[in-house]
XYZ file of C-alpha atoms in Angstrom:
334
model
C -88.653 -100.647 101.535
C -84.661 -100.198 101.520
C -82.270 -103.456 100.466
C -80.741 -103.118 104.498
C -84.059 -103.636 105.096
C -85.235 -106.614 103.310
C -82.244 -108.619 103.505
C -82.425 -112.077 105.237
C -81.309 -112.930 108.362
C -78.374 -113.896 109.237
C -77.416 -118.160 109.213
C -76.923 -119.726 112.160
C -74.040 -120.944 113.330
C -74.133 -124.678 113.815
C -72.350 -127.600 113.409
C -73.368 -128.134 109.753
C -75.341 -131.150 109.176
C -73.092 -132.193 106.405
C -73.724 -135.990 104.576
C -72.009 -137.936 102.101
C -71.572 -137.050 98.387
C -68.460 -138.542 97.046
C -67.662 -142.229 96.957
C -64.312 -143.518 96.896
C -64.406 -146.584 94.696
C -61.625 -149.286 94.971
C -61.854 -152.660 93.186
C -65.747 -152.171 94.011
C -65.642 -151.623 97.161
C -66.623 -148.188 98.915
C -62.903 -147.268 100.712
C -63.949 -143.733 101.287
C -66.588 -141.328 101.793
C -65.948 -137.540 101.827
C -69.317 -135.244 102.793
C -69.918 -131.836 101.915
C -73.397 -129.619 100.862
C -74.333 -128.944 97.728
C -77.229 -126.342 96.581
C -78.946 -125.379 92.769
C -80.516 -122.460 91.899
C -82.668 -122.391 88.729
C -82.957 -118.989 87.029
C -85.793 -117.513 88.544
C -83.775 -118.227 91.536
C -85.681 -120.601 93.458
C -83.760 -123.981 95.102
C -84.227 -126.865 92.057
C -81.660 -129.544 94.002
C -80.173 -129.316 97.347
C -77.868 -131.660 99.478
C -76.802 -131.686 103.094
C -77.108 -128.361 105.398
C -77.833 -125.183 102.691
C -78.051 -122.290 105.537
C -76.436 -123.072 108.310
C -73.002 -120.007 108.049
C -70.122 -120.908 106.806
C -67.029 -119.299 105.208
C -66.604 -119.327 101.391
C -63.042 -118.633 101.304
C -62.024 -117.438 98.441
C -64.886 -118.298 96.203
C -65.915 -114.651 97.903
C -63.281 -112.616 96.165
C -66.105 -111.779 93.081
C -67.990 -110.441 96.451
C -64.970 -108.246 96.764
C -63.793 -106.999 93.305
C -67.472 -106.087 93.323
C -67.726 -103.498 96.073
C -64.130 -102.276 95.044
C -65.822 -101.164 91.347
C -68.467 -99.409 93.211
C -66.335 -97.331 95.101
C -64.567 -96.043 92.334
C -61.512 -98.731 91.470
C -61.204 -98.059 87.556
C -60.036 -101.982 86.615
C -61.427 -104.357 83.363
C -60.001 -106.742 82.179
C -57.200 -108.717 83.034
C -56.271 -106.983 85.743
C -60.036 -106.663 86.805
C -60.009 -110.279 87.085
C -57.031 -110.652 89.156
C -58.425 -108.061 91.776
C -60.872 -111.438 91.845
C -58.135 -113.974 92.028
C -56.922 -116.855 94.080
C -54.576 -117.046 90.915
C -51.275 -119.881 91.130
C -48.110 -116.797 91.220
C -47.083 -117.626 87.468
C -45.062 -114.653 85.903
C -48.524 -112.847 84.660
C -50.014 -112.577 88.506
C -46.906 -111.380 89.806
C -46.540 -109.050 86.268
C -49.754 -107.462 86.984
C -49.979 -107.444 90.363
C -46.931 -104.917 90.147
C -48.467 -103.028 87.019
C -51.866 -102.254 89.430
C -49.484 -100.394 91.788
C -48.019 -99.099 90.194
C -51.391 -97.638 88.329
C -52.401 -96.916 92.484
C -48.449 -95.252 92.946
C -47.785 -97.512 95.652
C -44.355 -99.771 96.121
C -44.908 -103.586 97.228
C -44.126 -102.693 100.176
C -47.517 -101.538 100.963
C -48.975 -104.961 100.485
C -50.428 -106.019 103.801
C -51.700 -109.814 102.720
C -49.164 -112.922 104.345
C -45.900 -113.543 102.666
C -46.064 -116.289 100.606
C -44.890 -119.618 98.285
C -46.550 -119.760 94.938
C -49.478 -121.908 94.812
C -49.215 -124.147 91.234
C -47.146 -126.665 92.342
C -44.611 -126.518 89.232
C -44.008 -123.064 90.106
C -43.640 -123.405 93.885
C -40.985 -126.577 92.259
C -39.066 -123.391 90.170
C -39.318 -121.055 92.171
C -37.644 -122.904 95.244
C -35.092 -124.047 92.255
C -34.115 -120.506 92.188
C -33.433 -120.334 95.747
C -36.442 -117.485 96.490
C -39.038 -118.007 99.518
C -42.207 -116.616 100.380
C -43.361 -113.009 99.795
C -46.694 -111.131 99.322
C -46.431 -110.543 95.675
C -46.360 -114.665 95.033
C -49.095 -115.064 97.446
C -52.759 -116.009 95.910
C -54.295 -112.741 96.820
C -51.954 -110.618 95.780
C -54.062 -109.100 92.897
C -56.589 -108.467 95.327
C -54.931 -106.778 97.900
C -53.132 -104.564 95.527
C -56.651 -103.509 94.039
C -58.179 -103.382 97.826
C -55.024 -100.703 97.904
C -55.394 -98.648 94.875
C -59.644 -98.634 95.905
C -58.104 -97.331 99.384
C -55.543 -94.062 97.657
C -58.776 -93.878 95.680
C -61.368 -92.699 98.467
C -59.016 -91.276 100.728
C -58.596 -94.026 103.527
C -56.259 -95.147 105.238
C -53.399 -97.668 103.748
C -51.788 -99.101 106.127
C -54.751 -100.921 108.020
C -56.853 -101.512 105.023
C -57.245 -105.236 106.680
C -59.102 -103.802 109.191
C -62.577 -104.790 109.798
C -63.585 -101.210 110.485
C -61.503 -100.076 107.630
C -64.423 -98.050 105.664
C -63.327 -99.999 102.679
C -63.836 -103.533 104.134
C -67.143 -101.779 105.723
C -68.266 -101.448 102.501
C -66.371 -104.900 101.229
C -69.375 -106.295 104.308
C -71.917 -104.715 103.087
C -72.023 -105.448 99.580
C -71.626 -109.216 100.588
C -74.892 -109.097 102.464
C -76.070 -107.501 99.629
C -75.485 -109.655 96.396
C -76.367 -112.626 98.991
C -79.424 -111.338 100.603
C -78.495 -111.419 104.031
C -76.503 -110.815 107.593
C -73.108 -111.590 108.054
C -73.338 -114.642 110.792
C -69.541 -114.015 111.802
C -66.544 -111.922 110.603
C -62.668 -113.661 111.561
C -59.417 -113.727 109.416
C -58.764 -115.101 105.861
C -55.483 -117.052 105.445
C -54.524 -113.739 103.684
C -55.382 -111.244 105.942
C -57.915 -109.879 105.430
C -62.084 -110.196 107.165
C -63.850 -112.612 105.790
C -67.684 -113.273 105.782
C -69.795 -115.895 106.818
C -72.682 -116.632 105.304
C -74.521 -119.544 103.975
C -74.189 -121.453 101.108
C -77.423 -120.671 99.574
C -76.450 -117.228 100.040
C -73.077 -117.141 98.009
C -74.802 -119.105 94.962
C -77.740 -116.155 95.070
C -74.474 -113.708 95.419
C -72.916 -115.155 92.418
C -76.094 -115.369 90.059
C -76.788 -111.417 91.181
C -73.324 -111.107 89.289
C -74.097 -112.904 86.524
C -77.074 -112.051 85.356
C -76.354 -108.329 85.817
C -76.622 -105.344 83.154
C -74.261 -104.830 80.873
C -71.422 -101.830 82.687
C -72.760 -102.696 86.067
C -69.281 -103.500 88.248
C -71.190 -106.914 88.440
C -71.304 -107.526 84.936
C -67.961 -106.033 84.733
C -66.523 -108.818 87.345
C -67.895 -111.274 85.426
C -66.314 -110.523 82.349
C -63.139 -109.974 83.218
C -62.802 -113.270 85.048
C -64.630 -115.435 81.928
C -62.589 -114.047 79.504
C -59.287 -113.802 81.630
C -60.165 -117.091 83.632
C -56.034 -118.097 83.450
C -55.886 -114.573 85.638
C -58.538 -115.330 87.327
C -56.650 -118.818 88.065
C -54.039 -120.217 86.996
C -52.973 -122.647 83.420
C -53.580 -125.811 85.286
C -56.130 -125.351 87.537
C -59.370 -126.756 86.795
C -62.021 -123.668 87.790
C -60.220 -122.434 84.853
C -60.571 -124.877 82.628
C -64.847 -125.595 83.782
C -64.950 -121.856 82.283
C -63.380 -123.228 79.044
C -65.748 -125.884 78.584
C -68.464 -124.998 79.721
C -69.924 -121.814 78.100
C -71.042 -118.410 79.524
C -69.958 -120.204 83.258
C -68.126 -118.060 86.183
C -66.897 -119.609 88.197
C -64.774 -119.717 91.464
C -63.441 -121.848 93.921
C -62.109 -121.587 97.459
C -59.907 -123.159 100.122
C -61.437 -126.024 102.366
C -63.260 -127.183 99.307
C -66.143 -124.951 98.356
C -66.520 -124.202 94.475
C -69.138 -121.515 93.488
C -70.308 -120.909 89.912
C -73.034 -119.446 87.838
C -75.217 -119.265 84.298
C -75.493 -115.699 82.302
C -79.590 -116.679 82.832
C -78.403 -116.780 86.432
C -78.771 -120.406 86.985
C -76.191 -121.506 89.321
C -74.700 -123.383 92.309
C -72.611 -123.941 94.943
C -70.488 -127.184 96.609
C -68.845 -127.228 100.116
C -66.635 -130.312 101.084
C -66.279 -131.182 104.876
C -62.955 -132.074 104.724
C -61.271 -129.816 101.734
C -60.662 -132.052 99.033
C -60.084 -130.944 96.063
C -60.351 -134.400 94.869
C -64.626 -134.136 95.430
C -65.310 -130.259 95.332
C -64.528 -130.969 91.539
C -67.190 -133.518 90.854
C -69.529 -132.637 92.301
C -69.260 -129.489 91.193
C -69.663 -131.235 88.087
C -73.029 -133.289 88.752
C -74.354 -129.703 90.354
C -74.137 -128.488 87.311
C -75.346 -130.850 85.589
C -78.140 -130.699 87.881
C -78.326 -126.859 86.476
C -78.990 -128.309 82.920
C -75.584 -128.157 81.735
C -74.630 -130.576 79.150
C -73.380 -133.381 81.590
C -70.680 -133.599 77.955
C -69.520 -130.686 78.641
C -68.161 -131.897 82.110
C -66.758 -135.778 81.586
C -62.843 -134.388 81.946
C -64.740 -132.877 85.937
C -66.295 -135.937 86.528
C -63.281 -137.528 89.056
C -60.005 -138.864 88.848
C -59.013 -142.607 88.731
C -57.467 -144.410 91.832
C -54.904 -146.717 90.762
C -53.587 -150.018 91.800
C -50.667 -151.048 91.242
C -49.585 -148.205 87.528
C -53.536 -148.669 86.887
C -56.866 -147.582 87.417
C -58.860 -150.216 90.080
C -61.558 -147.669 90.887
C -62.380 -144.207 90.914
C -64.099 -140.717 92.795
C -67.733 -141.229 92.412
C -69.944 -138.810 93.126
C -72.757 -140.287 95.538
C -76.263 -141.924 93.854
C -78.174 -139.527 95.238
C -75.945 -136.690 92.502
C -76.695 -139.026 90.055
C -78.815 -136.564 87.182
C -79.993 -140.184 86.195
C -81.721 -140.614 89.768
């Protein structure tokens, strides 16, 4: 049986049945609630824990970038190390990221003007403030997906594919990406739209996203999957930034591969295939991080390694009067 024939059907397009995952507790009273969904896979690929709706179609946003990078390597992209990490990055717009994107374009023999991602300011607030102070405006190079787009252009050029329309869903590059997304998630794509950067965005399930990252972290050495995992883990700041929680999480948990995405998406996997995926309904990062930490604890990660990610305090008069807390259902002890 071929891989395509063995794919699961596309997840249902429906309103997700998200449930409470985080409470904002101020002075002992639940002041607010974040809803979402969580799935935890064991090393055998079986679901060990789930909360909410993990099978509805949703958009992983930038959490798809490791899969997109695998697709480009499968198509012959000759990147490794820091530049491969950048190709899978939602970067902060630091100088290292801009310089890395230029290096990819130089290797491809292409000008920055070939990029078709949406111009933007740097993602990191500190870098953005400095950028504005220097009188600089939005640029394609500073936008957080520029490394991915430079890599897409080089992949297209290497294969003799057209460059000006490399973001068209019908372009050979994007068809190859879609095929890799289906292969790694093990399911058909439910819907295709356009991501914030202009690239095609594929709807899968939260369960499928976790399954995909587990396949990437358990792949044999030297494969495109393993090369992406190695590059992102070894160059976590290139895949994100020096002040980003996803880089801190990879530094804190040995062997962990993690990727965040806009609108409250987080996926992470360990070398033995244990994996978690999180979607926060309202897109709040203050909920994404503690829920991801709680999910990793359910996956068997030592909770002591996750203390820094357990949730930010709520302040009153400049002092802590409450906290962002995961709901009791996510409490490992319960």
